[in-house]
Short mmCIF file of C-alpha atoms (C1' of nucleotides) in Angstrom, two decimals:
data_model
loop_
_atom_site.label_atom_id
_atom_site.label_comp_id
_atom_site.label_asym_id
_atom_site.label_seq_id
_atom_site.Cartn_x
_atom_site.Cartn_y
_atom_site.Cartn_z
CA MET A 1 -33.25 4.87 -1.65
CA GLU A 2 -34.77 3.76 -4.96
CA LYS A 3 -32.32 5.91 -6.82
CA LEU A 4 -29.40 4.59 -4.81
CA ASP A 5 -30.37 1.02 -5.55
CA LYS A 6 -30.63 1.76 -9.24
CA ARG A 7 -27.27 3.45 -9.45
CA MET A 8 -25.79 0.60 -7.52
CA GLU A 9 -27.24 -2.03 -9.80
CA GLU A 10 -25.65 -0.25 -12.73
CA LEU A 11 -22.28 -0.43 -11.12
CA LEU A 12 -22.70 -3.96 -9.84
CA GLN A 13 -23.59 -5.50 -13.16
CA SER A 14 -21.39 -3.11 -15.08
CA GLU A 15 -19.26 -5.83 -16.63
CA GLY A 16 -22.11 -7.47 -18.49
CA ASP A 17 -22.15 -5.62 -21.82
CA LEU A 18 -18.44 -5.34 -22.38
CA THR A 19 -16.47 -6.56 -25.36
CA GLU A 20 -14.11 -9.47 -24.86
CA LYS A 21 -11.16 -7.14 -25.39
CA GLN A 22 -12.53 -4.75 -22.81
CA ARG A 23 -12.82 -7.57 -20.31
CA ASN A 24 -9.28 -8.63 -21.14
CA ILE A 25 -8.08 -5.11 -20.43
CA LEU A 26 -9.79 -5.04 -17.04
CA ALA A 27 -8.46 -8.48 -16.15
CA ALA A 28 -4.91 -7.65 -17.21
CA ALA A 29 -4.94 -4.30 -15.43
CA THR A 30 -6.29 -5.87 -12.24
CA GLU A 31 -3.62 -8.54 -12.25
CA MET A 32 -0.78 -6.11 -12.76
CA PHE A 33 -2.07 -3.45 -10.38
CA ALA A 34 -2.36 -6.13 -7.72
CA GLN A 35 1.12 -7.41 -8.39
CA LYS A 36 3.21 -4.32 -9.11
CA GLY A 37 0.97 -1.48 -8.03
CA PHE A 38 -0.77 1.19 -10.11
CA ALA A 39 2.16 3.59 -10.43
CA ALA A 40 4.64 0.87 -11.42
CA THR A 41 2.41 -0.59 -14.12
CA SER A 42 2.60 0.88 -17.63
CA THR A 43 -0.25 1.02 -20.09
CA SER A 44 1.92 -0.73 -22.67
CA GLU A 45 2.37 -3.69 -20.31
CA ILE A 46 -1.37 -3.87 -19.75
CA ALA A 47 -2.05 -3.77 -23.48
CA LYS A 48 0.51 -6.49 -24.11
CA ARG A 49 -0.93 -8.83 -21.47
CA ALA A 50 -4.48 -8.12 -22.61
CA GLY A 51 -3.55 -8.92 -26.22
CA VAL A 52 -4.72 -5.50 -27.37
CA ALA A 53 -3.26 -2.40 -28.97
CA GLU A 54 -2.34 0.34 -26.53
CA GLY A 55 -4.77 2.72 -28.24
CA THR A 56 -7.65 0.40 -27.42
CA ILE A 57 -7.19 1.08 -23.71
CA PHE A 58 -7.54 4.81 -24.24
CA ARG A 59 -10.59 4.35 -26.44
CA HIS A 60 -12.45 3.10 -23.38
CA TYR A 61 -10.66 4.90 -20.57
CA LYS A 62 -9.64 8.50 -20.90
CA THR A 63 -6.61 8.11 -18.64
CA LYS A 64 -4.75 5.38 -16.83
CA LYS A 65 -6.28 6.60 -13.59
CA ASP A 66 -9.70 6.28 -15.16
CA LEU A 67 -8.94 2.62 -15.70
CA LEU A 68 -8.00 2.22 -12.04
CA LEU A 69 -11.18 3.90 -10.85
CA SER A 70 -13.39 1.75 -13.08
CA ILE A 71 -11.87 -1.30 -11.40
CA VAL A 72 -11.88 -0.04 -7.85
CA SER A 73 -15.04 2.04 -7.49
CA PRO A 74 -17.55 -0.71 -8.27
CA MET A 75 -15.72 -3.00 -5.86
CA MET A 76 -16.15 -0.53 -3.02
CA LEU A 77 -19.89 -0.61 -3.57
CA LYS A 78 -19.91 -4.39 -3.82
CA MET A 79 -18.05 -4.63 -0.57
CA ILE A 80 -20.68 -2.78 1.38
CA SER A 81 -23.84 -3.42 -0.62
CA PRO A 82 -25.10 -6.26 1.62
CA PHE A 83 -25.06 -3.92 4.57
CA ILE A 84 -27.04 -1.04 3.11
CA LEU A 85 -29.50 -2.68 0.72
CA LYS A 86 -32.82 -2.59 2.49
CA ASP A 87 -34.06 -6.10 1.79
CA ILE A 88 -30.97 -7.60 3.33
CA ASN A 89 -31.07 -5.13 6.15
CA LYS A 90 -34.31 -6.67 7.29
CA VAL A 91 -32.58 -9.98 7.56
CA LEU A 92 -29.75 -8.51 9.55
CA ASP A 93 -31.96 -6.70 11.98
CA GLN A 94 -34.39 -9.39 12.91
CA LYS A 95 -33.05 -12.80 12.23
CA TYR A 96 -30.48 -13.33 14.93
CA GLU A 97 -31.38 -13.61 18.57
CA ARG A 98 -27.78 -13.73 19.75
CA PHE A 99 -24.91 -11.43 18.87
CA GLU A 100 -22.67 -14.42 18.26
CA ASP A 101 -24.99 -15.71 15.53
CA PHE A 102 -25.05 -12.29 13.94
CA VAL A 103 -21.25 -12.14 13.81
CA ARG A 104 -21.03 -15.66 12.42
CA ALA A 105 -23.53 -14.80 9.68
CA MET A 106 -21.55 -11.67 8.79
CA ILE A 107 -18.36 -13.66 8.41
CA LYS A 108 -19.90 -16.36 6.28
CA ASN A 109 -21.68 -13.77 4.18
CA ARG A 110 -18.49 -11.92 3.25
CA GLN A 111 -16.13 -14.86 3.03
CA GLU A 112 -17.15 -16.12 -0.39
CA PHE A 113 -17.21 -12.59 -1.69
CA LEU A 114 -13.66 -12.04 -0.45
CA GLU A 115 -12.39 -15.22 -2.05
CA ASN A 116 -13.92 -14.33 -5.40
CA ASN A 117 -12.45 -10.83 -5.41
CA LEU A 118 -9.10 -11.12 -3.68
CA GLN A 119 -7.19 -9.37 -6.43
CA VAL A 120 -9.39 -6.32 -6.74
CA ILE A 121 -9.62 -5.98 -2.97
CA LYS A 122 -5.84 -6.13 -2.84
CA VAL A 123 -5.72 -3.27 -5.32
CA VAL A 124 -8.20 -1.24 -3.27
CA ILE A 125 -6.20 -1.67 -0.07
CA GLN A 126 -2.86 -1.03 -1.75
CA GLU A 127 -3.90 2.10 -3.63
CA ILE A 128 -6.03 3.86 -1.02
CA PRO A 129 -3.01 5.49 0.66
CA PHE A 130 -1.93 7.12 -2.62
CA HIS A 131 -5.26 8.43 -3.95
CA PRO A 132 -7.18 10.83 -1.71
CA GLU A 133 -10.36 10.47 -3.79
CA LEU A 134 -10.31 6.73 -3.14
CA ARG A 135 -9.77 7.32 0.54
CA ASP A 136 -12.65 9.82 0.64
CA GLU A 137 -14.94 7.47 -1.25
CA PHE A 138 -14.08 4.64 1.12
CA ILE A 139 -14.65 6.74 4.22
CA LYS A 140 -17.89 8.08 2.82
CA HIS A 141 -19.28 4.62 2.17
CA VAL A 142 -17.78 2.51 4.91
CA GLY A 143 -17.32 5.23 7.49
CA GLN A 144 -20.67 6.91 7.21
CA LYS A 145 -23.00 4.10 6.16
CA VAL A 146 -21.64 0.77 7.38
CA TYR A 147 -20.14 2.14 10.57
CA GLN A 148 -23.35 3.87 11.63
CA ARG A 149 -25.40 0.81 10.83
CA PHE A 150 -23.20 -1.50 12.88
CA LEU A 151 -23.15 0.94 15.76
CA GLU A 152 -26.91 0.56 15.94
CA THR A 153 -26.58 -3.20 15.78
CA VAL A 154 -24.21 -3.17 18.73
CA GLN A 155 -26.58 -0.98 20.69
CA PHE A 156 -29.39 -3.36 19.84
CA TYR A 157 -27.59 -6.27 21.44
CA GLN A 158 -26.49 -4.11 24.34
CA ALA A 159 -30.14 -3.26 24.99
CA LYS A 160 -30.88 -6.98 24.99
CA GLY A 161 -28.24 -7.36 27.70
CA GLN A 162 -25.94 -9.54 25.60
CA ILE A 163 -23.05 -7.09 25.42
CA ALA A 164 -21.42 -5.22 28.28
CA ASP A 165 -22.04 -1.51 28.68
CA ILE A 166 -18.86 -0.25 27.02
CA PRO A 167 -18.90 2.39 24.27
CA PRO A 168 -20.34 0.86 21.07
CA ALA A 169 -17.48 2.30 19.02
CA MET A 170 -15.03 0.29 21.09
CA VAL A 171 -17.08 -2.89 20.75
CA LEU A 172 -17.15 -2.37 17.01
CA ARG A 173 -13.41 -1.83 16.87
CA TYR A 174 -12.61 -4.95 18.85
CA VAL A 175 -14.90 -7.13 16.76
CA SER A 176 -13.78 -5.75 13.41
CA SER A 177 -10.11 -5.83 14.43
CA VAL A 178 -10.29 -9.52 15.29
CA ILE A 179 -12.27 -10.37 12.15
CA ILE A 180 -9.89 -8.41 9.94
CA GLY A 181 -7.03 -10.15 11.70
CA TYR A 182 -8.67 -13.46 10.88
CA PHE A 183 -9.08 -12.67 7.18
CA GLY A 184 -5.66 -11.07 7.02
CA THR A 185 -3.97 -14.10 8.54
CA LYS A 186 -5.85 -16.45 6.27
CA TYR A 187 -5.36 -14.65 2.97
CA VAL A 188 -2.09 -12.76 3.48
CA LEU A 189 -0.03 -15.15 5.58
CA THR A 190 -1.83 -18.29 4.35
CA PRO A 191 -0.64 -20.57 7.15
CA GLU A 192 -0.59 -24.34 6.78
CA GLY A 193 -3.09 -26.56 8.51
CA TRP A 194 -5.69 -23.84 8.82
CA ASP A 195 -9.05 -25.10 10.09
CA ASP A 196 -11.66 -22.53 9.12
CA GLU A 197 -14.48 -23.91 11.26
CA LYS A 198 -12.36 -24.17 14.36
CA GLU A 199 -10.83 -20.72 13.86
CA ILE A 200 -14.24 -19.11 13.52
CA ASP A 201 -15.69 -20.96 16.50
CA GLU A 202 -12.79 -20.00 18.76
CA MET A 203 -12.79 -16.43 17.53
CA ILE A 204 -16.48 -15.93 18.19
CA ALA A 205 -16.18 -17.60 21.58
CA PHE A 206 -13.36 -15.20 22.46
CA LEU A 207 -15.34 -12.17 21.30
CA ALA A 208 -18.48 -13.24 23.15
CA LYS A 209 -16.60 -13.85 26.36
CA GLY A 210 -14.71 -10.58 26.18
CA LEU A 211 -17.85 -8.58 25.47
CA ALA A 212 -20.20 -10.37 27.89
CA PRO A 213 -21.81 -8.22 30.59
CA VAL A 214 -20.38 -8.51 34.09
CA MET B 1 24.28 -13.04 19.33
CA GLU B 2 27.20 -10.67 19.84
CA LYS B 3 27.52 -10.33 16.11
CA LEU B 4 23.84 -9.68 15.69
CA ASP B 5 23.92 -6.94 18.28
CA LYS B 6 26.88 -5.32 16.60
CA ARG B 7 25.32 -5.38 13.17
CA MET B 8 22.14 -4.00 14.64
CA GLU B 9 23.92 -1.16 16.36
CA GLU B 10 25.46 -0.17 13.06
CA LEU B 11 22.08 0.04 11.47
CA LEU B 12 20.40 1.71 14.42
CA GLN B 13 22.85 4.59 14.71
CA SER B 14 23.46 4.67 11.00
CA GLU B 15 22.35 8.27 10.57
CA GLY B 16 25.00 9.72 12.83
CA ASP B 17 27.91 10.38 10.49
CA LEU B 18 25.95 11.69 7.52
CA THR B 19 26.37 15.01 5.77
CA GLU B 20 23.62 17.57 6.09
CA LYS B 21 22.77 17.11 2.43
CA GLN B 22 22.60 13.36 2.90
CA ARG B 23 20.19 13.80 5.78
CA ASN B 24 18.15 16.18 3.64
CA ILE B 25 17.94 13.55 0.94
CA LEU B 26 16.73 10.91 3.37
CA ALA B 27 14.19 13.29 4.89
CA ALA B 28 12.87 14.43 1.51
CA ALA B 29 12.67 10.89 0.17
CA THR B 30 10.85 9.68 3.27
CA GLU B 31 8.30 12.48 3.03
CA MET B 32 7.57 11.87 -0.62
CA PHE B 33 7.56 8.08 -0.43
CA ALA B 34 5.06 8.33 2.42
CA GLN B 35 2.88 10.77 0.51
CA LYS B 36 2.98 9.58 -3.10
CA GLY B 37 4.54 6.15 -2.85
CA PHE B 38 7.92 4.93 -4.06
CA ALA B 39 6.99 4.27 -7.68
CA ALA B 40 5.24 7.63 -8.13
CA THR B 41 8.11 9.66 -6.72
CA SER B 42 10.89 10.75 -9.09
CA THR B 43 14.49 11.27 -8.12
CA SER B 44 14.34 14.79 -9.56
CA GLU B 45 11.53 15.65 -7.15
CA ILE B 46 13.50 14.30 -4.23
CA ALA B 47 16.57 16.28 -5.25
CA LYS B 48 14.51 19.43 -5.60
CA ARG B 49 12.91 19.10 -2.17
CA ALA B 50 16.22 18.19 -0.56
CA GLY B 51 17.88 21.26 -2.10
CA VAL B 52 20.45 19.10 -3.83
CA ALA B 53 21.57 18.24 -7.34
CA GLU B 54 20.13 15.05 -8.71
CA GLY B 55 23.60 13.59 -9.13
CA THR B 56 24.21 13.90 -5.39
CA ILE B 57 21.53 11.29 -4.72
CA PHE B 58 23.27 8.77 -6.95
CA ARG B 59 26.65 9.51 -5.40
CA HIS B 60 25.34 8.01 -2.16
CA TYR B 61 22.76 5.51 -3.44
CA LYS B 62 23.44 3.39 -6.47
CA THR B 63 19.79 3.24 -7.48
CA LYS B 64 16.47 4.71 -6.41
CA LYS B 65 15.57 1.39 -4.84
CA ASP B 66 18.80 1.51 -2.87
CA LEU B 67 17.55 4.76 -1.38
CA LEU B 68 14.28 3.12 -0.40
CA LEU B 69 16.02 0.19 1.25
CA SER B 70 18.35 2.42 3.23
CA ILE B 71 15.27 4.12 4.68
CA VAL B 72 13.18 1.03 5.25
CA SER B 73 15.59 -1.70 6.32
CA PRO B 74 16.96 0.02 9.45
CA MET B 75 13.38 0.81 10.48
CA MET B 76 12.42 -2.85 10.36
CA LEU B 77 15.20 -3.63 12.80
CA LYS B 78 14.26 -0.70 15.02
CA MET B 79 10.70 -1.92 15.14
CA ILE B 80 11.62 -5.27 16.59
CA SER B 81 14.90 -4.55 18.38
CA PRO B 82 13.31 -4.22 21.86
CA PHE B 83 11.92 -7.72 21.52
CA ILE B 84 15.08 -9.54 20.58
CA LEU B 85 17.85 -7.63 22.35
CA LYS B 86 18.79 -9.76 25.30
CA ASP B 87 19.04 -7.15 28.01
CA ILE B 88 15.49 -6.03 27.37
CA ASN B 89 14.34 -9.60 27.06
CA LYS B 90 15.20 -10.13 30.68
CA VAL B 91 12.87 -7.33 31.59
CA LEU B 92 10.09 -8.77 29.49
CA ASP B 93 10.41 -12.23 30.88
CA GLN B 94 10.51 -11.56 34.56
CA LYS B 95 9.06 -8.24 35.43
CA TYR B 96 5.35 -8.72 35.00
CA GLU B 97 3.30 -10.99 37.19
CA ARG B 98 0.11 -10.53 35.21
CA PHE B 99 -0.44 -10.82 31.48
CA GLU B 100 -2.37 -7.57 31.51
CA ASP B 101 0.62 -5.69 32.85
CA PHE B 102 2.81 -7.23 30.20
CA VAL B 103 0.48 -6.11 27.44
CA ARG B 104 0.24 -2.63 28.88
CA ALA B 105 4.02 -2.36 29.04
CA MET B 106 4.32 -3.52 25.43
CA ILE B 107 1.91 -0.86 24.27
CA LYS B 108 3.57 1.97 26.17
CA ASN B 109 6.98 0.78 25.03
CA ARG B 110 6.13 0.93 21.35
CA GLN B 111 3.83 3.96 21.39
CA GLU B 112 6.51 6.64 21.57
CA PHE B 113 8.53 4.83 18.96
CA LEU B 114 5.52 4.76 16.65
CA GLU B 115 4.84 8.45 17.09
CA ASN B 116 8.45 9.36 16.33
CA ASN B 117 8.58 7.26 13.17
CA LEU B 118 5.10 7.47 11.68
CA GLN B 119 6.31 8.44 8.22
CA VAL B 120 8.88 5.72 7.79
CA ILE B 121 6.50 3.11 9.18
CA LYS B 122 3.91 4.31 6.69
CA VAL B 123 6.44 3.76 3.91
CA VAL B 124 7.23 0.27 5.19
CA ILE B 125 3.57 -0.75 5.27
CA GLN B 126 2.78 0.83 1.92
CA GLU B 127 5.72 -0.64 0.01
CA ILE B 128 5.82 -4.16 1.43
CA PRO B 129 3.19 -5.46 -1.03
CA PHE B 130 5.26 -4.32 -4.02
CA HIS B 131 8.73 -5.49 -3.02
CA PRO B 132 9.16 -9.22 -2.30
CA GLU B 133 12.56 -8.68 -0.65
CA LEU B 134 10.95 -6.32 1.84
CA ARG B 135 8.22 -8.83 2.51
CA ASP B 136 10.78 -11.58 3.04
CA GLU B 137 12.87 -9.43 5.34
CA PHE B 138 9.79 -8.52 7.37
CA ILE B 139 8.64 -12.12 7.67
CA LYS B 140 12.14 -13.24 8.58
CA HIS B 141 12.43 -10.73 11.40
CA VAL B 142 8.90 -10.39 12.68
CA GLY B 143 7.64 -13.82 11.72
CA GLN B 144 10.53 -15.89 12.91
CA LYS B 145 11.92 -13.91 15.81
CA VAL B 146 9.17 -11.79 17.36
CA TYR B 147 6.39 -14.27 16.73
CA GLN B 148 8.25 -17.16 18.33
CA ARG B 149 9.20 -15.06 21.31
CA PHE B 150 5.64 -13.93 21.94
CA LEU B 151 4.35 -17.47 21.54
CA GLU B 152 6.55 -18.44 24.46
CA THR B 153 5.30 -15.49 26.45
CA VAL B 154 1.71 -16.57 25.91
CA GLN B 155 2.58 -20.11 26.98
CA PHE B 156 4.28 -18.70 30.06
CA TYR B 157 1.08 -16.98 31.19
CA GLN B 158 -0.98 -19.98 30.21
CA ALA B 159 1.20 -22.12 32.48
CA LYS B 160 0.54 -19.62 35.27
CA GLY B 161 -3.18 -20.18 34.72
CA GLN B 162 -3.89 -16.60 33.61
CA ILE B 163 -4.88 -17.41 30.05
CA ALA B 164 -7.36 -20.02 28.88
CA ASP B 165 -6.10 -23.16 27.19
CA ILE B 166 -6.63 -22.12 23.57
CA PRO B 167 -3.88 -22.41 20.95
CA PRO B 168 -1.19 -19.77 21.66
CA ALA B 169 -1.17 -18.72 18.01
CA MET B 170 -4.83 -17.74 18.32
CA VAL B 171 -4.23 -15.84 21.54
CA LEU B 172 -1.41 -13.98 19.86
CA ARG B 173 -3.56 -13.14 16.89
CA TYR B 174 -6.44 -11.80 18.96
CA VAL B 175 -4.16 -9.64 21.08
CA SER B 176 -2.14 -8.28 18.17
CA SER B 177 -5.25 -7.71 16.05
CA VAL B 178 -6.85 -5.59 18.76
CA ILE B 179 -3.65 -3.66 19.46
CA ILE B 180 -3.03 -3.03 15.77
CA GLY B 181 -6.66 -1.94 15.49
CA TYR B 182 -6.05 0.48 18.34
CA PHE B 183 -2.96 2.02 16.74
CA GLY B 184 -4.59 1.99 13.32
CA THR B 185 -7.65 3.80 14.57
CA LYS B 186 -5.58 6.33 16.45
CA TYR B 187 -3.04 7.15 13.74
CA VAL B 188 -4.95 6.48 10.52
CA LEU B 189 -8.48 7.58 11.35
CA THR B 190 -7.41 10.07 14.06
CA PRO B 191 -10.85 10.40 15.69
CA GLU B 192 -11.78 13.40 17.81
CA GLY B 193 -12.03 13.21 21.55
CA TRP B 194 -9.72 10.23 21.80
CA ASP B 195 -8.80 9.36 25.40
CA ASP B 196 -5.65 7.27 25.27
CA GLU B 197 -5.73 6.11 28.89
CA LYS B 198 -9.34 5.06 28.76
CA GLU B 199 -8.94 3.33 25.40
CA ILE B 200 -5.99 1.31 26.66
CA ASP B 201 -7.69 0.41 29.93
CA GLU B 202 -10.85 -0.77 28.19
CA MET B 203 -8.90 -2.65 25.55
CA ILE B 204 -6.83 -4.54 28.07
CA ALA B 205 -9.89 -5.28 30.17
CA PHE B 206 -11.60 -6.71 27.08
CA LEU B 207 -8.58 -8.84 26.18
CA ALA B 208 -8.13 -10.13 29.72
CA LYS B 209 -11.81 -11.04 30.00
CA GLY B 210 -11.89 -12.74 26.63
CA LEU B 211 -8.74 -14.75 27.34
CA ALA B 212 -9.46 -15.61 30.99
CA PRO B 213 -9.65 -19.32 31.85
CA VAL B 214 -13.10 -20.80 32.39
"C1'" DA C 1 50.26 25.47 2.92
"C1'" DT C 2 49.61 21.44 0.13
"C1'" DG C 3 47.89 17.10 -1.46
"C1'" DT C 4 44.28 13.87 -1.54
"C1'" DA C 5 40.08 11.90 -1.03
"C1'" DA C 6 35.36 12.57 -0.62
"C1'" DA C 7 31.15 15.42 -1.58
"C1'" DG C 8 28.60 17.82 -4.73
"C1'" DT C 9 27.26 19.43 -9.35
"C1'" DG C 10 24.32 19.80 -13.67
"C1'" DA C 11 24.20 19.06 -18.42
"C1'" DG C 12 23.53 15.02 -21.05
"C1'" DT C 13 21.50 10.21 -22.45
"C1'" DA C 14 18.81 6.38 -23.95
"C1'" DA C 15 14.69 4.43 -22.57
"C1'" DT C 16 10.20 4.65 -21.34
"C1'" DC C 17 6.03 7.08 -20.18
"C1'" DA C 18 0.89 8.25 -20.96
"C1'" DC C 19 -1.58 9.65 -24.51
"C1'" DT C 20 -3.15 11.12 -29.63
"C1'" DC C 21 -4.78 10.53 -34.16
"C1'" DA C 22 -5.62 9.24 -38.75
"C1'" DC C 23 -7.10 5.14 -40.23
"C1'" DT C 24 -9.35 0.27 -40.83
"C1'" DA C 25 -12.54 -3.47 -39.16
"C1'" DA C 26 -16.59 -4.88 -37.17
"C1'" DT C 27 -21.17 -4.20 -35.60
"C1'" DT C 28 -25.70 -2.09 -35.44
"C1'" DT C 29 -29.42 0.80 -37.36
"C1'" DT C 30 -32.24 1.94 -41.03
"C1'" DA D 1 -27.64 -3.54 -48.70
"C1'" DA D 2 -26.30 1.06 -47.44
"C1'" DA D 3 -25.27 4.15 -43.93
"C1'" DA D 4 -23.83 5.22 -39.51
"C1'" DT D 5 -21.93 4.23 -35.29
"C1'" DT D 6 -18.70 1.98 -32.48
"C1'" DA D 7 -14.39 -0.89 -31.65
"C1'" DG D 8 -9.78 -1.53 -32.58
"C1'" DT D 9 -5.21 -0.31 -34.42
"C1'" DG D 10 -0.17 1.10 -34.24
"C1'" DA D 11 3.02 4.43 -35.52
"C1'" DG D 12 4.12 8.79 -33.62
"C1'" DT D 13 4.36 12.68 -29.88
"C1'" DG D 14 6.65 15.57 -26.38
"C1'" DA D 15 7.57 14.99 -21.66
"C1'" DT D 16 9.70 12.61 -18.09
"C1'" DT D 17 12.36 8.84 -16.25
"C1'" DA D 18 16.52 6.83 -13.67
"C1'" DC D 19 21.05 7.19 -14.11
"C1'" DT D 20 26.10 8.77 -15.86
"C1'" DC D 21 30.20 11.43 -16.05
"C1'" DA D 22 33.56 14.93 -16.52
"C1'" DC D 23 34.18 18.45 -13.61
"C1'" DT D 24 34.35 21.75 -9.36
"C1'" DT D 25 34.15 22.48 -4.47
"C1'" DT D 26 34.85 21.20 0.24
"C1'" DA D 27 37.12 18.82 4.18
"C1'" DC D 28 40.77 17.07 6.32
"C1'" DA D 29 45.35 14.77 7.15
"C1'" DT D 30 50.07 15.81 6.78
#
DNA sequence: ATGTAAAGTGAGTAATCACTCACTAATTTT
DNA sequence: AAAATTAGTGAGTGATTACTCACTTTACAT
């Protein structure tokens, strides 16, 4: 666990000691990958937008794909780090008496993160279907670690009699489907007159009612 | 409405009078677009897999993008046609006493279609972020037509006292989120030991309970 | 059988692609 | 300040790209 934390820290603060030009390259590449997709973006375009010679890109990244991975891989870890870092785990496990409060805390916790990283997350989602290594990495992290951890959480609240006795995997799917639907609606469809507080309250009320024991 | 139906029929049965080579081209392109994405697939690869000269592709499709659109556009109409064709609308509106039965019928209705068109649907989902015209077309059809129609359906069951008095748009989002999560889990993650009947029963029970009036 | 239109071909084209390399500029180490 | 390491450059590379066109083959109406 110590080693994992260390490796993660490296990746999380990996943009600290970069040159300005290097940061420009990452920013330009992220923008264009998000907009046009990885395959439809040329390295010459990236160089142009970054205000950099094309050779400079390849000084830092062996291939174009290397550039993609150095944008996307750290983000995958960032996405899930709150769920598998031990100090935060303690908080998750013990703080919330009711399942509803736990869900609300999860949403708030990830909302700011989402807003600050919309573009990179867009790239991750868009490119996963085309790059098996990305898919594998995602499944390995989210599937094995986060999924297992949340399964236990569901069972915890089932044992407390707050959630009906349906298979935990189903509970998890319903909850995550509705939450993903919430974020998707908000950030992809961006409807007018959207009241965050009210949406979250109603959503959690719906989930709690649907999952309540008979 | 007559005109719409006619235009739709054209598109729906549009693969009838094609040459064998033309059908090979469409099949090969669909396969490769689904696997590698539109931008990463070359016309020479498509020609090779279709067993056809590269020039043959451009005899039938002015550009590579034209080929994509002729695969994707008819599918968009197929996806939503059951919801906006009038004869089927009658069925939807009157047949089901309970909201649960309506939802179950919707799922069964679209399940076979999904299974028969997984590849093309994959292409649609994958390419929408990169092609604004596709996004617009999708929003125009699904957003304006299907969404409005389902809003009315929700209000219908709310008036019958079967669904709680929460905003119909929220109801619609919860239901569609969970159903999309169901299809997504089944066809993207393809878990082992998946019991369709049980999954659907539990899912509908959860939705009904969560949406029931107080 | 013959004429005509449509289907199919494949070599050719300019443009663009990701990437290299010999070189200079800037930064850090000693 | 000198030496050494790293960052940055941009012209140049062969390969590949989407697409064209003069031509041949096939299908079908007369």
